[in-house]
């Protein structure tokens, strides 16, 4: 079976929430954009063409905003299903019913990702009152329809203390997959509000690791996806990850796949190398997705030689932290990851 190429496709900015840490609405109230259906149809053609060039199968992460609020959401789903394209949805819980979830599954959706950004008061403070309970209520609806229920947390100083308890909570709810990623700042004010010191973040990872191990020992069915690349640094320090003998430390082995392993398409048609930072590489209205992916602007994001701190690190080829977080703090994706605790030798 060919490998899958993930594409995060934002079909609309329309959303029921205005989350405090949302990259779309973080700087105010920009115009809400929805991609017209005829453009969506052309994008599906381009996705197929790109993946044929890559010799890979497309895996579309349909999102927004809340993608279900797109006026042609079901037409887009039907089109993707007719092409045999595997789909996951990243959205809100508010419009999910048994009937809606069943139809999503019939049209090829294999998983639905929701967010939990803390326990009830914290989560609802980030999003809106009632969101926490609505999210928990949606989990069995998703699973009963035959889809995986995924939970994602955006972690920052504002909710870090609750992250270990979230690890226990999702296990008690039999969530299929749980992951967390760090908040990417969008302004200096938000850097101050959400910043975590490196050693404090390391302590948090260690406590999360302890909880994950305890849940596995209890037989929890939840898969804990270690999304943050700084997990690699912690496991290297602990000896559970070993650099392969003879491997070139400056070649790409793992870590951030920006420029290589995924693309993001916005409702405007703009293509980003990474949605978590300003990284425009093209526009599907004016050029093909394949020409964008193989073009010079995208190729610039494949260069891993410019990292200021990581270049001298033994884990350079496997970690590099999160360039998007570094960009959010400094304006440069090559700057030192603000939560990396390793002291250069």
mmCIF file of N, CA and C in Angstrom, residues 163-297:
data_model
loop_
_atom_site.group_PDB
_atom_site.id
_atom_site.type_symbol
_atom_site.label_atom_id
_atom_site.label_comp_id
_atom_site.label_asym_id
_atom_site.label_seq_id
_atom_site.Cartn_x
_atom_site.Cartn_y
_atom_site.Cartn_z
ATOM 1 N N UNK A 163 -2.659 19.619 32.054
ATOM 2 C CA UNK A 163 -2.360 18.646 31.004
ATOM 3 C C UNK A 163 -2.266 17.214 31.546
ATOM 4 N N UNK A 164 -1.566 16.949 32.655
ATOM 5 C CA UNK A 164 -1.531 15.568 33.161
ATOM 6 C C UNK A 164 -2.918 15.019 33.477
ATOM 7 N N UNK A 165 -3.804 15.853 34.029
ATOM 8 C CA UNK A 165 -5.163 15.387 34.316
ATOM 9 C C UNK A 165 -5.942 15.125 33.035
ATOM 10 N N UNK A 166 -5.661 15.878 31.974
ATOM 11 C CA UNK A 166 -6.294 15.598 30.681
ATOM 12 C C UNK A 166 -5.864 14.239 30.153
ATOM 13 N N UNK A 167 -4.613 13.877 30.376
ATOM 14 C CA UNK A 167 -4.122 12.560 29.959
ATOM 15 C C UNK A 167 -4.932 11.455 30.629
ATOM 16 N N UNK A 168 -5.235 11.635 31.904
ATOM 17 C CA UNK A 168 -6.061 10.656 32.612
ATOM 18 C C UNK A 168 -7.512 10.710 32.136
ATOM 19 N N UNK A 169 -8.020 11.917 31.880
ATOM 20 C CA UNK A 169 -9.415 12.067 31.465
ATOM 21 C C UNK A 169 -9.686 11.369 30.146
ATOM 22 N N UNK A 170 -8.838 11.587 29.151
ATOM 23 C CA UNK A 170 -9.105 10.981 27.837
ATOM 24 C C UNK A 170 -9.034 9.459 27.910
ATOM 25 N N UNK A 171 -8.189 8.940 28.807
ATOM 26 C CA UNK A 171 -8.146 7.490 28.986
ATOM 27 C C UNK A 171 -9.454 6.984 29.580
ATOM 28 N N UNK A 172 -10.000 7.721 30.546
ATOM 29 C CA UNK A 172 -11.257 7.313 31.167
ATOM 30 C C UNK A 172 -12.414 7.364 30.176
ATOM 31 N N UNK A 173 -12.293 8.198 29.147
ATOM 32 C CA UNK A 173 -13.327 8.332 28.124
ATOM 33 C C UNK A 173 -13.096 7.408 26.927
ATOM 34 N N UNK A 174 -12.013 6.614 26.972
ATOM 35 C CA UNK A 174 -11.661 5.694 25.879
ATOM 36 C C UNK A 174 -11.461 6.423 24.546
ATOM 37 N N UNK A 175 -10.926 7.639 24.614
ATOM 38 C CA UNK A 175 -10.579 8.369 23.395
ATOM 39 C C UNK A 175 -9.554 7.555 22.612
ATOM 40 N N UNK A 176 -9.663 7.561 21.288
ATOM 41 C CA UNK A 176 -8.776 6.731 20.468
ATOM 42 C C UNK A 176 -7.360 7.283 20.406
ATOM 43 N N UNK A 177 -7.219 8.582 20.188
ATOM 44 C CA UNK A 177 -5.898 9.201 20.055
ATOM 45 C C UNK A 177 -5.901 10.525 20.814
ATOM 46 N N UNK A 178 -4.809 10.780 21.538
ATOM 47 C CA UNK A 178 -4.652 12.062 22.221
ATOM 48 C C UNK A 178 -3.269 12.621 21.913
ATOM 49 N N UNK A 179 -3.229 13.925 21.656
ATOM 50 C CA UNK A 179 -1.953 14.597 21.391
ATOM 51 C C UNK A 179 -2.039 16.032 21.875
ATOM 52 N N UNK A 180 -0.883 16.633 22.081
ATOM 53 C CA UNK A 180 -0.853 18.063 22.375
ATOM 54 C C UNK A 180 0.307 18.703 21.633
ATOM 55 N N UNK A 181 0.103 19.965 21.300
ATOM 56 C CA UNK A 181 1.138 20.758 20.661
ATOM 57 C C UNK A 181 1.207 22.107 21.334
ATOM 58 N N UNK A 182 2.348 22.760 21.232
ATOM 59 C CA UNK A 182 2.523 24.045 21.906
ATOM 60 C C UNK A 182 1.870 25.194 21.138
ATOM 61 N N UNK A 183 1.438 26.171 21.893
ATOM 62 C CA UNK A 183 0.862 27.377 21.316
ATOM 63 C C UNK A 183 1.922 28.140 20.521
ATOM 64 N N UNK A 184 1.546 28.602 19.332
ATOM 65 C CA UNK A 184 2.411 29.442 18.515
ATOM 66 C C UNK A 184 1.976 30.892 18.671
ATOM 67 N N UNK A 185 2.782 31.737 19.276
ATOM 68 C CA UNK A 185 2.374 33.127 19.522
ATOM 69 C C UNK A 185 2.092 33.879 18.228
ATOM 70 N N UNK A 186 1.185 34.834 18.354
ATOM 71 C CA UNK A 186 0.849 35.663 17.209
ATOM 72 C C UNK A 186 1.134 37.138 17.470
ATOM 73 N N UNK A 187 1.558 37.476 18.685
ATOM 74 C CA UNK A 187 1.952 38.853 18.990
ATOM 75 C C UNK A 187 2.776 38.848 20.262
ATOM 76 N N UNK A 188 3.504 39.934 20.503
ATOM 77 C CA UNK A 188 4.311 40.024 21.704
ATOM 78 C C UNK A 188 3.495 39.890 22.970
ATOM 79 N N UNK A 189 2.285 40.426 22.953
ATOM 80 C CA UNK A 189 1.430 40.331 24.139
ATOM 81 C C UNK A 189 1.108 38.879 24.457
ATOM 82 N N UNK A 190 0.870 38.089 23.443
ATOM 83 C CA UNK A 190 0.537 36.688 23.689
ATOM 84 C C UNK A 190 1.778 35.872 24.065
ATOM 85 N N UNK A 191 2.939 36.290 23.658
ATOM 86 C CA UNK A 191 4.158 35.638 24.149
ATOM 87 C C UNK A 191 4.213 35.738 25.667
ATOM 88 N N UNK A 192 3.966 36.930 26.192
ATOM 89 C CA UNK A 192 4.015 37.126 27.637
ATOM 90 C C UNK A 192 2.936 36.318 28.350
ATOM 91 N N UNK A 193 1.765 36.248 27.771
ATOM 92 C CA UNK A 193 0.627 35.595 28.420
ATOM 93 C C UNK A 193 0.781 34.079 28.474
ATOM 94 N N UNK A 194 1.343 33.481 27.441
ATOM 95 C CA UNK A 194 1.324 32.029 27.310
ATOM 96 C C UNK A 194 2.700 31.365 27.409
ATOM 97 N N UNK A 195 3.758 32.130 27.612
ATOM 98 C CA UNK A 195 5.112 31.579 27.576
ATOM 99 C C UNK A 195 5.367 30.562 28.689
ATOM 100 N N UNK A 196 6.099 29.487 28.342
ATOM 101 C CA UNK A 196 6.597 28.516 29.311
ATOM 102 C C UNK A 196 8.116 28.507 29.269
ATOM 103 N N UNK A 197 8.735 28.492 30.431
ATOM 104 C CA UNK A 197 10.183 28.404 30.495
ATOM 105 C C UNK A 197 10.632 26.988 30.108
ATOM 106 N N UNK A 198 11.813 26.859 29.506
ATOM 107 C CA UNK A 198 12.264 25.552 29.018
ATOM 108 C C UNK A 198 12.260 24.438 30.068
ATOM 109 N N UNK A 199 12.846 24.678 31.236
ATOM 110 C CA UNK A 199 12.913 23.615 32.243
ATOM 111 C C UNK A 199 11.533 23.293 32.806
ATOM 112 N N UNK A 200 10.661 24.282 32.862
ATOM 113 C CA UNK A 200 9.290 24.018 33.292
ATOM 114 C C UNK A 200 8.586 23.130 32.270
ATOM 115 N N UNK A 201 8.866 23.360 30.983
ATOM 116 C CA UNK A 201 8.261 22.508 29.955
ATOM 117 C C UNK A 201 8.821 21.093 30.028
ATOM 118 N N UNK A 202 10.112 20.962 30.297
ATOM 119 C CA UNK A 202 10.701 19.637 30.453
ATOM 120 C C UNK A 202 10.047 18.900 31.627
ATOM 121 N N UNK A 203 9.848 19.585 32.740
ATOM 122 C CA UNK A 203 9.186 18.961 33.889
ATOM 123 C C UNK A 203 7.765 18.523 33.523
ATOM 124 N N UNK A 204 7.092 19.332 32.723
ATOM 125 C CA UNK A 204 5.745 18.974 32.291
ATOM 126 C C UNK A 204 5.766 17.703 31.447
ATOM 127 N N UNK A 205 6.707 17.610 30.511
ATOM 128 C CA UNK A 205 6.804 16.406 29.687
ATOM 129 C C UNK A 205 7.070 15.171 30.552
ATOM 130 N N UNK A 206 7.912 15.312 31.545
ATOM 131 C CA UNK A 206 8.223 14.181 32.420
ATOM 132 C C UNK A 206 6.973 13.726 33.177
ATOM 133 N N UNK A 207 6.190 14.679 33.684
ATOM 134 C CA UNK A 207 4.960 14.310 34.384
ATOM 135 C C UNK A 207 3.944 13.687 33.426
ATOM 136 N N UNK A 208 3.853 14.227 32.210
ATOM 137 C CA UNK A 208 2.967 13.633 31.202
ATOM 138 C C UNK A 208 3.418 12.221 30.860
ATOM 139 N N UNK A 209 4.719 12.042 30.748
ATOM 140 C CA UNK A 209 5.267 10.716 30.480
ATOM 141 C C UNK A 209 4.884 9.736 31.590
ATOM 142 N N UNK A 210 4.968 10.185 32.830
ATOM 143 C CA UNK A 210 4.612 9.335 33.957
ATOM 144 C C UNK A 210 3.139 8.931 33.899
ATOM 145 N N UNK A 211 2.286 9.870 33.574
ATOM 146 C CA UNK A 211 0.856 9.574 33.479
ATOM 147 C C UNK A 211 0.561 8.625 32.314
ATOM 148 N N UNK A 212 1.229 8.838 31.176
ATOM 149 C CA UNK A 212 1.015 7.974 30.008
ATOM 150 C C UNK A 212 1.406 6.535 30.327
ATOM 151 N N UNK A 213 2.577 6.373 30.954
ATOM 152 C CA UNK A 213 3.036 5.038 31.332
ATOM 153 C C UNK A 213 2.044 4.388 32.296
ATOM 154 N N UNK A 214 1.554 5.142 33.268
ATOM 155 C CA UNK A 214 0.598 4.603 34.241
ATOM 156 C C UNK A 214 -0.693 4.177 33.554
ATOM 157 N N UNK A 215 -1.161 4.947 32.593
ATOM 158 C CA UNK A 215 -2.386 4.581 31.889
ATOM 159 C C UNK A 215 -2.184 3.330 31.030
ATOM 160 N N UNK A 216 -1.026 3.221 30.402
ATOM 161 C CA UNK A 216 -0.751 2.013 29.621
ATOM 162 C C UNK A 216 -0.701 0.788 30.514
ATOM 163 N N UNK A 217 -0.115 0.933 31.690
ATOM 164 C CA UNK A 217 -0.045 -0.189 32.629
ATOM 165 C C UNK A 217 -1.426 -0.595 33.128
ATOM 166 N N UNK A 218 -2.357 0.363 33.159
ATOM 167 C CA UNK A 218 -3.732 0.065 33.552
ATOM 168 C C UNK A 218 -4.531 -0.547 32.407
ATOM 169 N N UNK A 219 -3.945 -0.587 31.230
ATOM 170 C CA UNK A 219 -4.632 -1.169 30.079
ATOM 171 C C UNK A 219 -5.449 -0.182 29.276
ATOM 172 N N UNK A 220 -5.169 1.115 29.399
ATOM 173 C CA UNK A 220 -5.918 2.123 28.647
ATOM 174 C C UNK A 220 -5.757 1.898 27.151
ATOM 175 N N UNK A 221 -6.840 2.106 26.417
ATOM 176 C CA UNK A 221 -6.809 1.872 24.969
ATOM 177 C C UNK A 221 -6.398 3.121 24.188
ATOM 178 N N UNK A 222 -6.306 4.257 24.844
ATOM 179 C CA UNK A 222 -5.937 5.498 24.162
ATOM 180 C C UNK A 222 -4.501 5.437 23.664
ATOM 181 N N UNK A 223 -4.300 5.850 22.416
ATOM 182 C CA UNK A 223 -2.950 5.995 21.877
ATOM 183 C C UNK A 223 -2.498 7.426 22.100
ATOM 184 N N UNK A 224 -1.380 7.576 22.802
ATOM 185 C CA UNK A 224 -0.830 8.895 23.077
ATOM 186 C C UNK A 224 0.231 9.217 22.029
ATOM 187 N N UNK A 225 -0.129 10.109 21.120
ATOM 188 C CA UNK A 225 0.761 10.495 20.031
ATOM 189 C C UNK A 225 1.671 11.628 20.513
ATOM 190 N N UNK A 226 2.960 11.375 20.537
ATOM 191 C CA UNK A 226 3.927 12.369 21.022
ATOM 192 C C UNK A 226 4.282 13.321 19.884
ATOM 193 N N UNK A 227 3.402 14.276 19.704
ATOM 194 C CA UNK A 227 3.467 15.189 18.562
ATOM 195 C C UNK A 227 4.645 16.156 18.638
ATOM 196 N N UNK A 228 4.945 16.660 19.826
ATOM 197 C CA UNK A 228 5.997 17.657 19.993
ATOM 198 C C UNK A 228 7.362 17.009 19.780
ATOM 199 N N UNK A 229 8.194 17.628 18.945
ATOM 200 C CA UNK A 229 9.512 17.057 18.643
ATOM 201 C C UNK A 229 10.451 17.091 19.839
ATOM 202 N N UNK A 230 10.153 17.913 20.836
ATOM 203 C CA UNK A 230 11.012 17.930 22.028
ATOM 204 C C UNK A 230 10.872 16.655 22.857
ATOM 205 N N UNK A 231 9.874 15.836 22.589
ATOM 206 C CA UNK A 231 9.839 14.493 23.190
ATOM 207 C C UNK A 231 11.119 13.727 22.817
ATOM 208 N N UNK A 232 11.588 13.937 21.590
ATOM 209 C CA UNK A 232 12.789 13.229 21.139
ATOM 210 C C UNK A 232 13.993 13.594 21.990
ATOM 211 N N UNK A 233 14.104 14.890 22.326
ATOM 212 C CA UNK A 233 15.197 15.339 23.181
ATOM 213 C C UNK A 233 15.101 14.672 24.553
ATOM 214 N N UNK A 234 13.919 14.637 25.130
ATOM 215 C CA UNK A 234 13.752 14.008 26.445
ATOM 216 C C UNK A 234 14.102 12.526 26.392
ATOM 217 N N UNK A 235 13.632 11.826 25.381
ATOM 218 C CA UNK A 235 13.894 10.385 25.282
ATOM 219 C C UNK A 235 15.365 10.105 25.004
ATOM 220 N N UNK A 236 16.026 11.009 24.291
ATOM 221 C CA UNK A 236 17.470 10.865 24.065
ATOM 222 C C UNK A 236 18.216 11.023 25.381
ATOM 223 N N UNK A 237 17.833 11.999 26.162
ATOM 224 C CA UNK A 237 18.461 12.189 27.474
ATOM 225 C C UNK A 237 18.239 10.976 28.377
ATOM 226 N N UNK A 238 17.073 10.379 28.268
ATOM 227 C CA UNK A 238 16.728 9.235 29.119
ATOM 228 C C UNK A 238 17.288 7.913 28.593
ATOM 229 N N UNK A 239 17.782 7.927 27.360
ATOM 230 C CA UNK A 239 18.360 6.726 26.783
ATOM 231 C C UNK A 239 17.374 5.826 26.072
ATOM 232 N N UNK A 240 16.113 6.256 25.936
ATOM 233 C CA UNK A 240 15.131 5.430 25.222
ATOM 234 C C UNK A 240 15.153 5.679 23.719
ATOM 235 N N UNK A 241 15.796 6.773 23.293
ATOM 236 C CA UNK A 241 16.080 6.991 21.877
ATOM 237 C C UNK A 241 17.585 7.052 21.704
ATOM 238 N N UNK A 242 18.087 6.288 20.742
ATOM 239 C CA UNK A 242 19.519 6.256 20.453
ATOM 240 C C UNK A 242 19.746 6.669 19.009
ATOM 241 N N UNK A 243 20.683 7.557 18.784
ATOM 242 C CA UNK A 243 21.018 7.959 17.423
ATOM 243 C C UNK A 243 21.642 6.772 16.694
ATOM 244 N N UNK A 244 21.109 6.385 15.545
ATOM 245 C CA UNK A 244 21.649 5.230 14.822
ATOM 246 C C UNK A 244 23.130 5.396 14.490
ATOM 247 N N UNK A 245 23.863 4.345 14.655
ATOM 248 C CA UNK A 245 25.296 4.365 14.380
ATOM 249 C C UNK A 245 25.563 4.696 12.911
ATOM 250 N N UNK A 246 26.428 5.649 12.690
ATOM 251 C CA UNK A 246 26.819 6.010 11.331
ATOM 252 C C UNK A 246 25.877 6.956 10.628
ATOM 253 N N UNK A 247 24.767 7.331 11.271
ATOM 254 C CA UNK A 247 23.811 8.231 10.620
ATOM 255 C C UNK A 247 24.374 9.649 10.540
ATOM 256 N N UNK A 248 24.116 10.310 9.434
ATOM 257 C CA UNK A 248 24.560 11.691 9.246
ATOM 258 C C UNK A 248 23.683 12.602 10.100
ATOM 259 N N UNK A 249 24.233 13.275 11.096
ATOM 260 C CA UNK A 249 23.401 14.106 11.982
ATOM 261 C C UNK A 249 22.821 15.332 11.302
ATOM 262 N N UNK A 250 23.346 15.689 10.136
ATOM 263 C CA UNK A 250 22.857 16.885 9.449
ATOM 264 C C UNK A 250 21.916 16.564 8.293
ATOM 265 N N UNK A 251 21.630 15.280 8.088
ATOM 266 C CA UNK A 251 20.645 14.883 7.093
ATOM 267 C C UNK A 251 19.263 14.840 7.748
ATOM 268 N N UNK A 252 18.213 14.874 6.929
ATOM 269 C CA UNK A 252 16.860 14.821 7.458
ATOM 270 C C UNK A 252 16.484 13.369 7.761
ATOM 271 N N UNK A 253 16.160 13.109 9.020
ATOM 272 C CA UNK A 253 15.701 11.782 9.435
ATOM 273 C C UNK A 253 14.297 11.844 10.028
ATOM 274 N N UNK A 254 14.037 12.842 10.851
ATOM 275 C CA UNK A 254 12.752 12.959 11.540
ATOM 276 C C UNK A 254 12.620 14.400 12.046
ATOM 277 N N UNK A 255 11.663 14.633 12.898
ATOM 278 C CA UNK A 255 11.424 15.981 13.389
ATOM 279 C C UNK A 255 10.437 16.708 12.495
ATOM 280 N N UNK A 256 10.529 18.024 12.451
ATOM 281 C CA UNK A 256 9.595 18.832 11.679
ATOM 282 C C UNK A 256 9.629 18.442 10.197
ATOM 283 N N UNK A 257 8.433 18.175 9.634
ATOM 284 C CA UNK A 257 8.326 17.774 8.224
ATOM 285 C C UNK A 257 7.925 18.937 7.317
ATOM 286 N N UNK A 258 8.033 20.144 7.811
ATOM 287 C CA UNK A 258 7.674 21.302 6.998
ATOM 288 C C UNK A 258 8.491 21.317 5.707
ATOM 289 N N UNK A 259 7.810 21.447 4.585
ATOM 290 C CA UNK A 259 8.472 21.438 3.290
ATOM 291 C C UNK A 259 8.590 20.070 2.676
ATOM 292 N N UNK A 260 8.273 19.038 3.445
ATOM 293 C CA UNK A 260 8.449 17.674 2.956
ATOM 294 C C UNK A 260 7.176 16.844 3.036
ATOM 295 N N UNK A 261 6.613 16.748 4.242
ATOM 296 C CA UNK A 261 5.607 15.724 4.486
ATOM 297 C C UNK A 261 4.176 16.187 4.514
ATOM 298 N N UNK A 262 3.887 17.458 4.199
ATOM 299 C CA UNK A 262 2.498 17.914 4.232
ATOM 300 C C UNK A 262 2.379 19.278 3.575
ATOM 301 N N UNK A 263 1.144 19.680 3.326
ATOM 302 C CA UNK A 263 0.808 21.000 2.804
ATOM 303 C C UNK A 263 -0.458 21.487 3.490
ATOM 304 N N UNK A 264 -0.660 22.794 3.499
ATOM 305 C CA UNK A 264 -1.901 23.370 4.008
ATOM 306 C C UNK A 264 -2.501 24.280 2.938
ATOM 307 N N UNK A 265 -3.794 24.135 2.708
ATOM 308 C CA UNK A 265 -4.511 24.972 1.755
ATOM 309 C C UNK A 265 -5.537 25.794 2.528
ATOM 310 N N UNK A 266 -5.510 27.108 2.358
ATOM 311 C CA UNK A 266 -6.426 28.008 3.048
ATOM 312 C C UNK A 266 -7.672 28.275 2.190
ATOM 313 N N UNK A 267 -8.755 28.787 2.786
ATOM 314 C CA UNK A 267 -9.966 29.074 2.004
ATOM 315 C C UNK A 267 -9.739 30.063 0.874
ATOM 316 N N UNK A 268 -8.729 30.919 1.004
ATOM 317 C CA UNK A 268 -8.395 31.884 -0.047
ATOM 318 C C UNK A 268 -7.722 31.232 -1.247
ATOM 319 N N UNK A 269 -7.258 29.989 -1.067
ATOM 320 C CA UNK A 269 -6.468 29.318 -2.099
ATOM 321 C C UNK A 269 -4.980 29.392 -1.841
ATOM 322 N N UNK A 270 -4.565 30.233 -0.895
ATOM 323 C CA UNK A 270 -3.148 30.319 -0.542
ATOM 324 C C UNK A 270 -2.688 28.999 0.053
ATOM 325 N N UNK A 271 -1.501 28.570 -0.333
ATOM 326 C CA UNK A 271 -0.908 27.336 0.180
ATOM 327 C C UNK A 271 0.214 27.706 1.140
ATOM 328 N N UNK A 272 0.190 27.105 2.321
ATOM 329 C CA UNK A 272 1.228 27.304 3.327
ATOM 330 C C UNK A 272 2.056 26.042 3.459
ATOM 331 N N UNK A 273 3.352 26.228 3.701
ATOM 332 C CA UNK A 273 4.194 25.081 4.041
ATOM 333 C C UNK A 273 3.817 24.545 5.415
ATOM 334 N N UNK A 274 3.386 25.443 6.319
ATOM 335 C CA UNK A 274 2.947 25.066 7.665
ATOM 336 C C UNK A 274 1.883 26.057 8.106
ATOM 337 N N UNK A 275 0.742 25.562 8.576
ATOM 338 C CA UNK A 275 -0.340 26.459 8.975
ATOM 339 C C UNK A 275 -0.026 27.203 10.269
ATOM 340 N N UNK A 276 0.910 26.702 11.050
ATOM 341 C CA UNK A 276 1.192 27.297 12.345
ATOM 342 C C UNK A 276 2.112 28.512 12.260
ATOM 343 N N UNK A 277 2.546 28.866 11.062
ATOM 344 C CA UNK A 277 3.337 30.084 10.887
ATOM 345 C C UNK A 277 3.091 30.643 9.495
ATOM 346 N N UNK A 278 3.397 31.910 9.320
ATOM 347 C CA UNK A 278 3.267 32.542 8.011
ATOM 348 C C UNK A 278 4.288 31.916 7.066
ATOM 349 N N UNK A 279 3.786 31.097 6.143
ATOM 350 C CA UNK A 279 4.697 30.374 5.250
ATOM 351 C C UNK A 279 4.070 30.174 3.872
ATOM 352 N N UNK A 280 3.598 31.256 3.227
ATOM 353 C CA UNK A 280 2.952 31.106 1.922
ATOM 354 C C UNK A 280 3.945 30.648 0.855
ATOM 355 N N UNK A 281 3.532 29.657 0.086
ATOM 356 C CA UNK A 281 4.400 29.132 -0.972
ATOM 357 C C UNK A 281 3.719 29.130 -2.336
ATOM 358 N N UNK A 282 2.450 29.532 -2.387
ATOM 359 C CA UNK A 282 1.761 29.544 -3.669
ATOM 360 C C UNK A 282 0.277 29.780 -3.520
ATOM 361 N N UNK A 283 -0.431 29.705 -4.658
ATOM 362 C CA UNK A 283 -1.874 29.951 -4.686
ATOM 363 C C UNK A 283 -2.488 29.013 -5.721
ATOM 364 N N UNK A 284 -3.415 28.160 -5.266
ATOM 365 C CA UNK A 284 -3.999 27.173 -6.183
ATOM 366 C C UNK A 284 -4.858 27.820 -7.255
ATOM 367 N N UNK A 285 -5.198 29.100 -7.099
ATOM 368 C CA UNK A 285 -5.968 29.779 -8.139
ATOM 369 C C UNK A 285 -5.110 30.124 -9.341
ATOM 370 N N UNK A 286 -3.783 30.190 -9.128
ATOM 371 C CA UNK A 286 -2.889 30.628 -10.203
ATOM 372 C C UNK A 286 -1.873 29.575 -10.636
ATOM 373 N N UNK A 287 -1.708 28.536 -9.852
ATOM 374 C CA UNK A 287 -0.718 27.510 -10.181
ATOM 375 C C UNK A 287 -1.157 26.176 -9.592
ATOM 376 N N UNK A 288 -0.626 25.105 -10.117
ATOM 377 C CA UNK A 288 -1.032 23.786 -9.650
ATOM 378 C C UNK A 288 -0.382 23.458 -8.314
ATOM 379 N N UNK A 289 -1.038 22.586 -7.580
ATOM 380 C CA UNK A 289 -0.499 22.171 -6.292
ATOM 381 C C UNK A 289 0.837 21.455 -6.482
ATOM 382 N N UNK A 290 0.964 20.702 -7.574
ATOM 383 C CA UNK A 290 2.221 19.999 -7.835
ATOM 384 C C UNK A 290 3.358 20.985 -8.104
ATOM 385 N N UNK A 291 3.087 22.029 -8.887
ATOM 386 C CA UNK A 291 4.144 22.996 -9.172
ATOM 387 C C UNK A 291 4.523 23.772 -7.914
ATOM 388 N N UNK A 292 3.558 23.971 -7.020
ATOM 389 C CA UNK A 292 3.854 24.632 -5.747
ATOM 390 C C UNK A 292 4.749 23.737 -4.903
ATOM 391 N N UNK A 293 4.377 22.482 -4.787
ATOM 392 C CA UNK A 293 5.130 21.572 -3.925
ATOM 393 C C UNK A 293 6.568 21.387 -4.403
ATOM 394 N N UNK A 294 6.751 21.309 -5.690
ATOM 395 C CA UNK A 294 8.094 21.087 -6.239
ATOM 396 C C UNK A 294 8.812 22.398 -6.586
ATOM 397 N N UNK A 295 8.208 23.536 -6.245
ATOM 398 C CA UNK A 295 8.777 24.819 -6.612
ATOM 399 C C UNK A 295 9.809 25.341 -5.626
ATOM 400 N N UNK A 296 10.419 26.463 -5.984
ATOM 401 C CA UNK A 296 11.513 27.027 -5.199
ATOM 402 C C UNK A 296 11.060 27.529 -3.832
ATOM 403 N N UNK A 297 9.862 28.123 -3.766
ATOM 404 C CA UNK A 297 9.404 28.647 -2.476
ATOM 405 C C UNK A 297 9.206 27.524 -1.458
#
